[in-house]
């Protein structure tokens, strides 16, 4: 088993200006971000950096077509560092750009994932409280040409540094907060249950879970909506800790089963995870009721003030107060899709399924989809 190691330098700031001064950002740097982030928070600083705005190339989560268009536009540009400022889409794209040579396209990177080298220093500034991707070596691209959403991993894709800047969450819309914090919570749970975890990774899983549940509970008690912003620094840290945990122990079936929902129906990543979470956990409990899941129940019971046997249901209820879970059919999913998804997931998502609390057969995966439908 590989030893636990934090490969990315993690820094904390109150404002982007503090970060820019510390890193001495300038003309040799490429800021990869969204214009709605750049205009109010970065442009007034007059840093003189080069810029690339993701929305010019398409909306939503990254696709091979989007990333290839970005790579094409960057081939003749000269820059030393990539400063990725954004959520999961920006971060995933930035990791790819960092390891792409001037002639590469997305398929080339997947074909040579074992020999990728970093061509640009990478600094990541997350602007949501869910991805945790600033400290992992995973980039997830929807390979439209192949009809599958797949992770690309390489040691070269770790960021050199991650800057945790509290005020970058100040304008985050409520739904993005909800879906991203749900994603972080699921990162914490899946890494906690993973058979590939270790005592150190579970420290980060537990810290993230405790912090998110406390923040959710306080936000709900204080009226919901924008109440979460009083705890934004805590949510940002918890997302980072969950990233450290799943970067080592891995995510599992919840993420694997959610990928077709994002790939085919464009359900936002955190929300697609929420749609699968409860039914995956119920299947885990059904198959193996005695094991690490009991440690999770004890932890949840302590955090939520309930009995261990009621703890998972209490978690689902709290999640519903943060963002109401809907059935899959509400997102246009057809019942005829479910067997196709159940067949494809084991064929394409073994990177994730190997981290399951218990192995799942195709038939059991289909049962989970049907329960969520």
GROMACS .gro file of C-alpha atoms in nm:
model
  373
    1UNK     CA    1   0.000   0.000   0.000
    2UNK     CA    2   0.131   0.345  -0.094
    3UNK     CA    3   0.206   0.569   0.202
    4UNK     CA    4  -0.010   0.875   0.267
    5UNK     CA    5   0.150   1.187   0.122
    6UNK     CA    6   0.030   1.544   0.063
    7UNK     CA    7   0.187   1.638  -0.270
    8UNK     CA    8   0.033   1.984  -0.307
    9UNK     CA    9   0.143   2.282  -0.102
   10UNK     CA   10  -0.168   2.429   0.065
   11UNK     CA   11  -0.187   2.800   0.143
   12UNK     CA   12  -0.464   3.004   0.304
   13UNK     CA   13  -0.559   3.366   0.232
   14UNK     CA   14  -0.846   3.601   0.305
   15UNK     CA   15  -0.840   3.777  -0.034
   16UNK     CA   16  -0.718   3.718  -0.389
   17UNK     CA   17  -0.505   4.032  -0.363
   18UNK     CA   18  -0.304   3.876  -0.078
   19UNK     CA   19  -0.253   3.563  -0.287
   20UNK     CA   20  -0.153   3.761  -0.599
   21UNK     CA   21   0.103   3.963  -0.404
   22UNK     CA   22   0.246   3.653  -0.238
   23UNK     CA   23   0.284   3.468  -0.570
   24UNK     CA   24   0.386   3.783  -0.764
   25UNK     CA   25   0.141   3.709  -1.045
   26UNK     CA   26   0.224   3.875  -1.376
   27UNK     CA   27   0.254   3.850  -1.756
   28UNK     CA   28   0.413   3.503  -1.752
   29UNK     CA   29   0.104   3.360  -1.583
   30UNK     CA   30  -0.213   3.229  -1.748
   31UNK     CA   31  -0.528   3.273  -1.541
   32UNK     CA   32  -0.778   3.006  -1.647
   33UNK     CA   33  -1.117   3.099  -1.506
   34UNK     CA   34  -1.469   3.224  -1.583
   35UNK     CA   35  -1.525   3.585  -1.679
   36UNK     CA   36  -1.791   3.625  -1.408
   37UNK     CA   37  -1.523   3.534  -1.153
   38UNK     CA   38  -1.245   3.736  -1.315
   39UNK     CA   39  -1.427   4.066  -1.369
   40UNK     CA   40  -1.520   4.150  -1.008
   41UNK     CA   41  -1.240   3.979  -0.818
   42UNK     CA   42  -0.924   3.977  -1.030
   43UNK     CA   43  -0.944   4.230  -1.313
   44UNK     CA   44  -0.947   4.536  -1.078
   45UNK     CA   45  -0.606   4.428  -0.944
   46UNK     CA   46  -0.439   4.504  -1.278
   47UNK     CA   47  -0.206   4.206  -1.263
   48UNK     CA   48  -0.125   4.196  -1.634
   49UNK     CA   49  -0.170   3.819  -1.651
   50UNK     CA   50  -0.280   3.637  -1.965
   51UNK     CA   51  -0.638   3.506  -1.942
   52UNK     CA   52  -0.854   3.229  -2.081
   53UNK     CA   53  -1.226   3.214  -2.004
   54UNK     CA   54  -1.378   2.866  -2.007
   55UNK     CA   55  -1.732   2.973  -2.105
   56UNK     CA   56  -1.604   3.080  -2.447
   57UNK     CA   57  -1.568   2.711  -2.525
   58UNK     CA   58  -1.895   2.576  -2.388
   59UNK     CA   59  -2.107   2.544  -2.076
   60UNK     CA   60  -2.127   2.275  -1.812
   61UNK     CA   61  -1.877   2.008  -1.718
   62UNK     CA   62  -1.569   1.961  -1.939
   63UNK     CA   63  -1.599   1.760  -2.259
   64UNK     CA   64  -1.325   1.639  -2.492
   65UNK     CA   65  -1.445   1.887  -2.755
   66UNK     CA   66  -1.423   2.178  -2.510
   67UNK     CA   67  -1.077   2.084  -2.387
   68UNK     CA   68  -0.945   2.022  -2.738
   69UNK     CA   69  -1.061   2.368  -2.845
   70UNK     CA   70  -0.882   2.520  -2.545
   71UNK     CA   71  -0.564   2.327  -2.621
   72UNK     CA   72  -0.578   2.448  -2.981
   73UNK     CA   73  -0.604   2.812  -2.872
   74UNK     CA   74  -0.314   2.778  -2.628
   75UNK     CA   75  -0.064   2.615  -2.866
   76UNK     CA   76   0.100   2.943  -2.968
   77UNK     CA   77   0.087   3.110  -2.625
   78UNK     CA   78   0.386   3.129  -2.395
   79UNK     CA   79   0.322   3.107  -2.022
   80UNK     CA   80   0.504   2.954  -1.728
   81UNK     CA   81   0.231   2.901  -1.468
   82UNK     CA   82  -0.138   2.817  -1.489
   83UNK     CA   83  -0.349   2.985  -1.223
   84UNK     CA   84  -0.679   2.794  -1.222
   85UNK     CA   85  -0.954   2.991  -1.049
   86UNK     CA   86  -1.290   2.818  -1.039
   87UNK     CA   87  -1.491   2.509  -0.960
   88UNK     CA   88  -1.455   2.152  -1.078
   89UNK     CA   89  -1.476   2.227  -1.450
   90UNK     CA   90  -1.198   2.486  -1.440
   91UNK     CA   91  -0.980   2.265  -1.221
   92UNK     CA   92  -1.024   1.956  -1.440
   93UNK     CA   93  -0.936   2.155  -1.754
   94UNK     CA   94  -0.633   2.314  -1.588
   95UNK     CA   95  -0.488   1.977  -1.490
   96UNK     CA   96  -0.514   1.863  -1.851
   97UNK     CA   97  -0.354   2.183  -1.984
   98UNK     CA   98  -0.069   2.145  -1.735
   99UNK     CA   99   0.034   1.806  -1.877
  100UNK     CA  100  -0.048   1.862  -2.245
  101UNK     CA  101   0.241   1.915  -2.483
  102UNK     CA  102   0.186   2.154  -2.777
  103UNK     CA  103   0.074   1.876  -3.011
  104UNK     CA  104  -0.153   1.686  -2.771
  105UNK     CA  105  -0.528   1.636  -2.782
  106UNK     CA  106  -0.744   1.476  -2.513
  107UNK     CA  107  -0.731   1.126  -2.663
  108UNK     CA  108  -0.350   1.143  -2.669
  109UNK     CA  109  -0.344   1.208  -2.295
  110UNK     CA  110  -0.569   0.911  -2.216
  111UNK     CA  111  -0.364   0.691  -2.450
  112UNK     CA  112  -0.038   0.787  -2.275
  113UNK     CA  113  -0.158   0.845  -1.920
  114UNK     CA  114   0.129   0.642  -1.773
  115UNK     CA  115   0.394   0.871  -1.921
  116UNK     CA  116   0.244   1.219  -1.880
  117UNK     CA  117   0.478   1.499  -1.776
  118UNK     CA  118   0.396   1.840  -1.636
  119UNK     CA  119   0.474   2.120  -1.881
  120UNK     CA  120   0.345   2.411  -1.671
  121UNK     CA  121   0.347   2.482  -1.300
  122UNK     CA  122  -0.010   2.467  -1.169
  123UNK     CA  123  -0.169   2.668  -0.887
  124UNK     CA  124  -0.536   2.606  -0.810
  125UNK     CA  125  -0.776   2.848  -0.640
  126UNK     CA  126  -1.110   2.671  -0.574
  127UNK     CA  127  -1.421   2.889  -0.581
  128UNK     CA  128  -1.669   2.627  -0.458
  129UNK     CA  129  -1.670   2.419  -0.141
  130UNK     CA  130  -1.705   2.073  -0.290
  131UNK     CA  131  -1.458   1.954  -0.546
  132UNK     CA  132  -1.150   1.899  -0.330
  133UNK     CA  133  -0.983   1.850  -0.667
  134UNK     CA  134  -0.719   2.110  -0.588
  135UNK     CA  135  -0.528   1.840  -0.399
  136UNK     CA  136  -0.594   1.536  -0.621
  137UNK     CA  137  -0.440   1.410  -0.944
  138UNK     CA  138  -0.772   1.333  -1.112
  139UNK     CA  139  -0.938   1.513  -1.401
  140UNK     CA  140  -1.279   1.394  -1.520
  141UNK     CA  141  -1.367   1.458  -1.884
  142UNK     CA  142  -1.688   1.367  -2.066
  143UNK     CA  143  -1.549   1.194  -2.372
  144UNK     CA  144  -1.844   1.273  -2.595
  145UNK     CA  145  -1.678   1.104  -2.890
  146UNK     CA  146  -1.684   0.778  -2.694
  147UNK     CA  147  -2.005   0.831  -2.501
  148UNK     CA  148  -1.848   0.797  -2.157
  149UNK     CA  149  -1.737   1.019  -1.870
  150UNK     CA  150  -1.392   0.906  -1.758
  151UNK     CA  151  -1.127   1.004  -1.509
  152UNK     CA  152  -0.770   1.073  -1.618
  153UNK     CA  153  -0.508   1.031  -1.346
  154UNK     CA  154  -0.134   1.090  -1.333
  155UNK     CA  155   0.116   1.188  -1.064
  156UNK     CA  156   0.205   1.480  -1.292
  157UNK     CA  157  -0.147   1.620  -1.255
  158UNK     CA  158  -0.110   1.719  -0.891
  159UNK     CA  159  -0.115   2.096  -0.848
  160UNK     CA  160   0.206   2.249  -0.722
  161UNK     CA  161   0.003   2.464  -0.484
  162UNK     CA  162  -0.357   2.519  -0.377
  163UNK     CA  163  -0.466   2.860  -0.250
  164UNK     CA  164  -0.769   2.850  -0.020
  165UNK     CA  165  -0.916   3.202  -0.041
  166UNK     CA  166  -1.224   3.251   0.173
  167UNK     CA  167  -1.375   3.550  -0.004
  168UNK     CA  168  -1.379   3.368  -0.339
  169UNK     CA  169  -1.695   3.195  -0.209
  170UNK     CA  170  -1.870   3.526  -0.133
  171UNK     CA  171  -2.085   3.534  -0.448
  172UNK     CA  172  -2.146   3.159  -0.476
  173UNK     CA  173  -2.516   3.094  -0.560
  174UNK     CA  174  -2.704   2.884  -0.308
  175UNK     CA  175  -2.761   2.587  -0.538
  176UNK     CA  176  -2.390   2.570  -0.626
  177UNK     CA  177  -2.310   2.578  -0.253
  178UNK     CA  178  -2.563   2.301  -0.191
  179UNK     CA  179  -2.448   2.069  -0.469
  180UNK     CA  180  -2.079   2.128  -0.404
  181UNK     CA  181  -2.100   2.077  -0.027
  182UNK     CA  182  -2.303   1.760  -0.087
  183UNK     CA  183  -2.026   1.642  -0.318
  184UNK     CA  184  -1.768   1.710  -0.045
  185UNK     CA  185  -1.976   1.521   0.212
  186UNK     CA  186  -1.996   1.222  -0.022
  187UNK     CA  187  -1.620   1.241  -0.080
  188UNK     CA  188  -1.578   1.216   0.296
  189UNK     CA  189  -1.817   0.921   0.332
  190UNK     CA  190  -1.683   0.723   0.037
  191UNK     CA  191  -1.320   0.767   0.142
  192UNK     CA  192  -1.410   0.679   0.502
  193UNK     CA  193  -1.571   0.350   0.390
  194UNK     CA  194  -1.310   0.268   0.124
  195UNK     CA  195  -1.112  -0.051   0.187
  196UNK     CA  196  -0.817   0.135   0.036
  197UNK     CA  197  -0.817   0.400   0.310
  198UNK     CA  198  -0.573   0.419   0.597
  199UNK     CA  199  -0.575   0.564   0.946
  200UNK     CA  200  -0.445   0.901   0.822
  201UNK     CA  201  -0.687   0.937   0.530
  202UNK     CA  202  -0.976   0.860   0.767
  203UNK     CA  203  -0.868   1.144   0.995
  204UNK     CA  204  -0.931   1.382   0.703
  205UNK     CA  205  -1.256   1.203   0.611
  206UNK     CA  206  -1.386   1.236   0.965
  207UNK     CA  207  -1.280   1.599   1.006
  208UNK     CA  208  -1.448   1.691   0.678
  209UNK     CA  209  -1.767   1.508   0.768
  210UNK     CA  210  -1.791   1.662   1.115
  211UNK     CA  211  -1.733   2.011   0.978
  212UNK     CA  212  -1.984   1.982   0.692
  213UNK     CA  213  -2.259   1.836   0.910
  214UNK     CA  214  -2.208   2.105   1.173
  215UNK     CA  215  -2.217   2.376   0.908
  216UNK     CA  216  -2.529   2.233   0.746
  217UNK     CA  217  -2.708   2.199   1.080
  218UNK     CA  218  -2.626   2.557   1.182
  219UNK     CA  219  -2.724   2.691   0.840
  220UNK     CA  220  -3.060   2.513   0.852
  221UNK     CA  221  -3.122   2.630   1.209
  222UNK     CA  222  -3.048   2.988   1.101
  223UNK     CA  223  -3.299   2.988   0.819
  224UNK     CA  224  -3.109   2.827   0.532
  225UNK     CA  225  -3.056   3.021   0.208
  226UNK     CA  226  -2.758   3.253   0.262
  227UNK     CA  227  -2.701   3.147   0.625
  228UNK     CA  228  -2.426   2.909   0.509
  229UNK     CA  229  -2.199   3.203   0.424
  230UNK     CA  230  -2.126   3.258   0.793
  231UNK     CA  231  -1.951   2.920   0.780
  232UNK     CA  232  -1.795   2.951   0.432
  233UNK     CA  233  -1.438   2.924   0.560
  234UNK     CA  234  -1.527   2.597   0.735
  235UNK     CA  235  -1.694   2.453   0.425
  236UNK     CA  236  -1.391   2.547   0.213
  237UNK     CA  237  -1.154   2.373   0.455
  238UNK     CA  238  -1.379   2.068   0.480
  239UNK     CA  239  -1.387   2.034   0.102
  240UNK     CA  240  -1.007   2.044   0.099
  241UNK     CA  241  -0.981   1.782   0.374
  242UNK     CA  242  -1.224   1.555   0.191
  243UNK     CA  243  -1.009   1.599  -0.120
  244UNK     CA  244  -0.703   1.486   0.072
  245UNK     CA  245  -0.899   1.183   0.193
  246UNK     CA  246  -1.042   1.067  -0.138
  247UNK     CA  247  -0.720   1.153  -0.320
  248UNK     CA  248  -0.571   0.864  -0.124
  249UNK     CA  249  -0.863   0.629  -0.053
  250UNK     CA  250  -1.074   0.700  -0.362
  251UNK     CA  251  -1.438   0.764  -0.433
  252UNK     CA  252  -1.661   0.469  -0.508
  253UNK     CA  253  -2.003   0.352  -0.628
  254UNK     CA  254  -2.191   0.677  -0.564
  255UNK     CA  255  -1.962   0.860  -0.804
  256UNK     CA  256  -1.948   0.569  -1.049
  257UNK     CA  257  -2.326   0.542  -1.074
  258UNK     CA  258  -2.369   0.919  -1.097
  259UNK     CA  259  -2.142   0.958  -1.401
  260UNK     CA  260  -2.403   0.847  -1.660
  261UNK     CA  261  -2.648   1.101  -1.518
  262UNK     CA  262  -2.397   1.379  -1.581
  263UNK     CA  263  -2.277   1.244  -1.914
  264UNK     CA  264  -2.617   1.170  -2.070
  265UNK     CA  265  -2.855   1.408  -1.890
  266UNK     CA  266  -2.612   1.681  -1.779
  267UNK     CA  267  -2.721   1.666  -1.415
  268UNK     CA  268  -2.471   1.878  -1.215
  269UNK     CA  269  -2.204   1.661  -1.058
  270UNK     CA  270  -2.285   1.718  -0.690
  271UNK     CA  271  -2.656   1.678  -0.751
  272UNK     CA  272  -2.611   1.356  -0.951
  273UNK     CA  273  -2.416   1.219  -0.657
  274UNK     CA  274  -2.698   1.311  -0.422
  275UNK     CA  275  -2.946   1.123  -0.643
  276UNK     CA  276  -2.747   0.801  -0.598
  277UNK     CA  277  -2.612   0.839  -0.244
  278UNK     CA  278  -2.894   0.711  -0.022
  279UNK     CA  279  -2.974   0.410  -0.238
  280UNK     CA  280  -2.608   0.306  -0.266
  281UNK     CA  281  -2.577   0.331   0.113
  282UNK     CA  282  -2.894   0.127   0.164
  283UNK     CA  283  -2.756  -0.143  -0.065
  284UNK     CA  284  -2.425  -0.142   0.125
  285UNK     CA  285  -2.614  -0.181   0.452
  286UNK     CA  286  -2.824  -0.463   0.309
  287UNK     CA  287  -2.523  -0.657   0.181
  288UNK     CA  288  -2.285  -0.601   0.473
  289UNK     CA  289  -2.465  -0.462   0.779
  290UNK     CA  290  -2.169  -0.526   1.010
  291UNK     CA  291  -1.839  -0.352   0.933
  292UNK     CA  292  -1.696  -0.005   0.887
  293UNK     CA  293  -2.042   0.122   0.804
  294UNK     CA  294  -2.119   0.085   1.176
  295UNK     CA  295  -1.828   0.319   1.256
  296UNK     CA  296  -1.980   0.566   1.012
  297UNK     CA  297  -2.319   0.533   1.181
  298UNK     CA  298  -2.164   0.601   1.522
  299UNK     CA  299  -1.989   0.909   1.385
  300UNK     CA  300  -2.307   1.038   1.222
  301UNK     CA  301  -2.507   0.971   1.538
  302UNK     CA  302  -2.262   1.179   1.740
  303UNK     CA  303  -2.274   1.464   1.488
  304UNK     CA  304  -2.651   1.462   1.441
  305UNK     CA  305  -2.765   1.384   1.796
  306UNK     CA  306  -2.942   1.059   1.721
  307UNK     CA  307  -2.901   0.683   1.770
  308UNK     CA  308  -2.663   0.493   1.541
  309UNK     CA  309  -2.945   0.285   1.394
  310UNK     CA  310  -3.119   0.608   1.286
  311UNK     CA  311  -2.808   0.798   1.182
  312UNK     CA  312  -2.813   0.737   0.806
  313UNK     CA  313  -3.180   0.834   0.783
  314UNK     CA  314  -3.100   1.149   0.982
  315UNK     CA  315  -2.827   1.231   0.731
  316UNK     CA  316  -3.064   1.185   0.436
  317UNK     CA  317  -3.318   1.413   0.607
  318UNK     CA  318  -3.057   1.685   0.665
  319UNK     CA  319  -2.941   1.660   0.303
  320UNK     CA  320  -3.301   1.712   0.192
  321UNK     CA  321  -3.310   2.037   0.389
  322UNK     CA  322  -2.996   2.153   0.210
  323UNK     CA  323  -3.123   2.040  -0.132
  324UNK     CA  324  -3.436   1.833  -0.187
  325UNK     CA  325  -3.360   1.501  -0.353
  326UNK     CA  326  -3.573   1.422  -0.659
  327UNK     CA  327  -3.628   1.088  -0.838
  328UNK     CA  328  -3.424   1.017  -1.148
  329UNK     CA  329  -3.734   1.046  -1.368
  330UNK     CA  330  -3.754   1.414  -1.275
  331UNK     CA  331  -3.438   1.473  -1.477
  332UNK     CA  332  -3.568   1.302  -1.789
  333UNK     CA  333  -3.404   0.968  -1.721
  334UNK     CA  334  -3.593   0.689  -1.898
  335UNK     CA  335  -3.657   0.356  -1.731
  336UNK     CA  336  -3.506   0.189  -2.036
  337UNK     CA  337  -3.178   0.369  -1.958
  338UNK     CA  338  -3.130   0.190  -1.628
  339UNK     CA  339  -3.016  -0.153  -1.758
  340UNK     CA  340  -2.781   0.024  -2.000
  341UNK     CA  341  -2.629   0.229  -1.718
  342UNK     CA  342  -2.602  -0.079  -1.497
  343UNK     CA  343  -2.415  -0.266  -1.770
  344UNK     CA  344  -2.185   0.022  -1.867
  345UNK     CA  345  -2.077   0.130  -1.519
  346UNK     CA  346  -1.884  -0.191  -1.435
  347UNK     CA  347  -1.722  -0.178  -1.779
  348UNK     CA  348  -1.602   0.183  -1.758
  349UNK     CA  349  -1.572   0.278  -1.390
  350UNK     CA  350  -1.351   0.016  -1.226
  351UNK     CA  351  -1.121   0.299  -1.113
  352UNK     CA  352  -1.403   0.394  -0.873
  353UNK     CA  353  -1.575   0.062  -0.808
  354UNK     CA  354  -1.256  -0.088  -0.665
  355UNK     CA  355  -1.305   0.147  -0.368
  356UNK     CA  356  -1.655   0.022  -0.281
  357UNK     CA  357  -1.739  -0.069   0.078
  358UNK     CA  358  -1.857  -0.398  -0.076
  359UNK     CA  359  -1.841  -0.524  -0.436
  360UNK     CA  360  -2.157  -0.468  -0.639
  361UNK     CA  361  -2.281  -0.690  -0.923
  362UNK     CA  362  -2.449  -0.555  -1.234
  363UNK     CA  363  -2.782  -0.682  -1.096
  364UNK     CA  364  -2.729  -0.497  -0.767
  365UNK     CA  365  -2.634  -0.178  -0.951
  366UNK     CA  366  -2.955  -0.206  -1.151
  367UNK     CA  367  -3.149  -0.243  -0.825
  368UNK     CA  368  -2.990   0.080  -0.697
  369UNK     CA  369  -3.087   0.267  -1.015
  370UNK     CA  370  -3.442   0.134  -0.992
  371UNK     CA  371  -3.471   0.240  -0.628
  372UNK     CA  372  -3.357   0.591  -0.720
  373UNK     CA  373  -3.583   0.608  -1.023
   0.00000   0.00000   0.00000
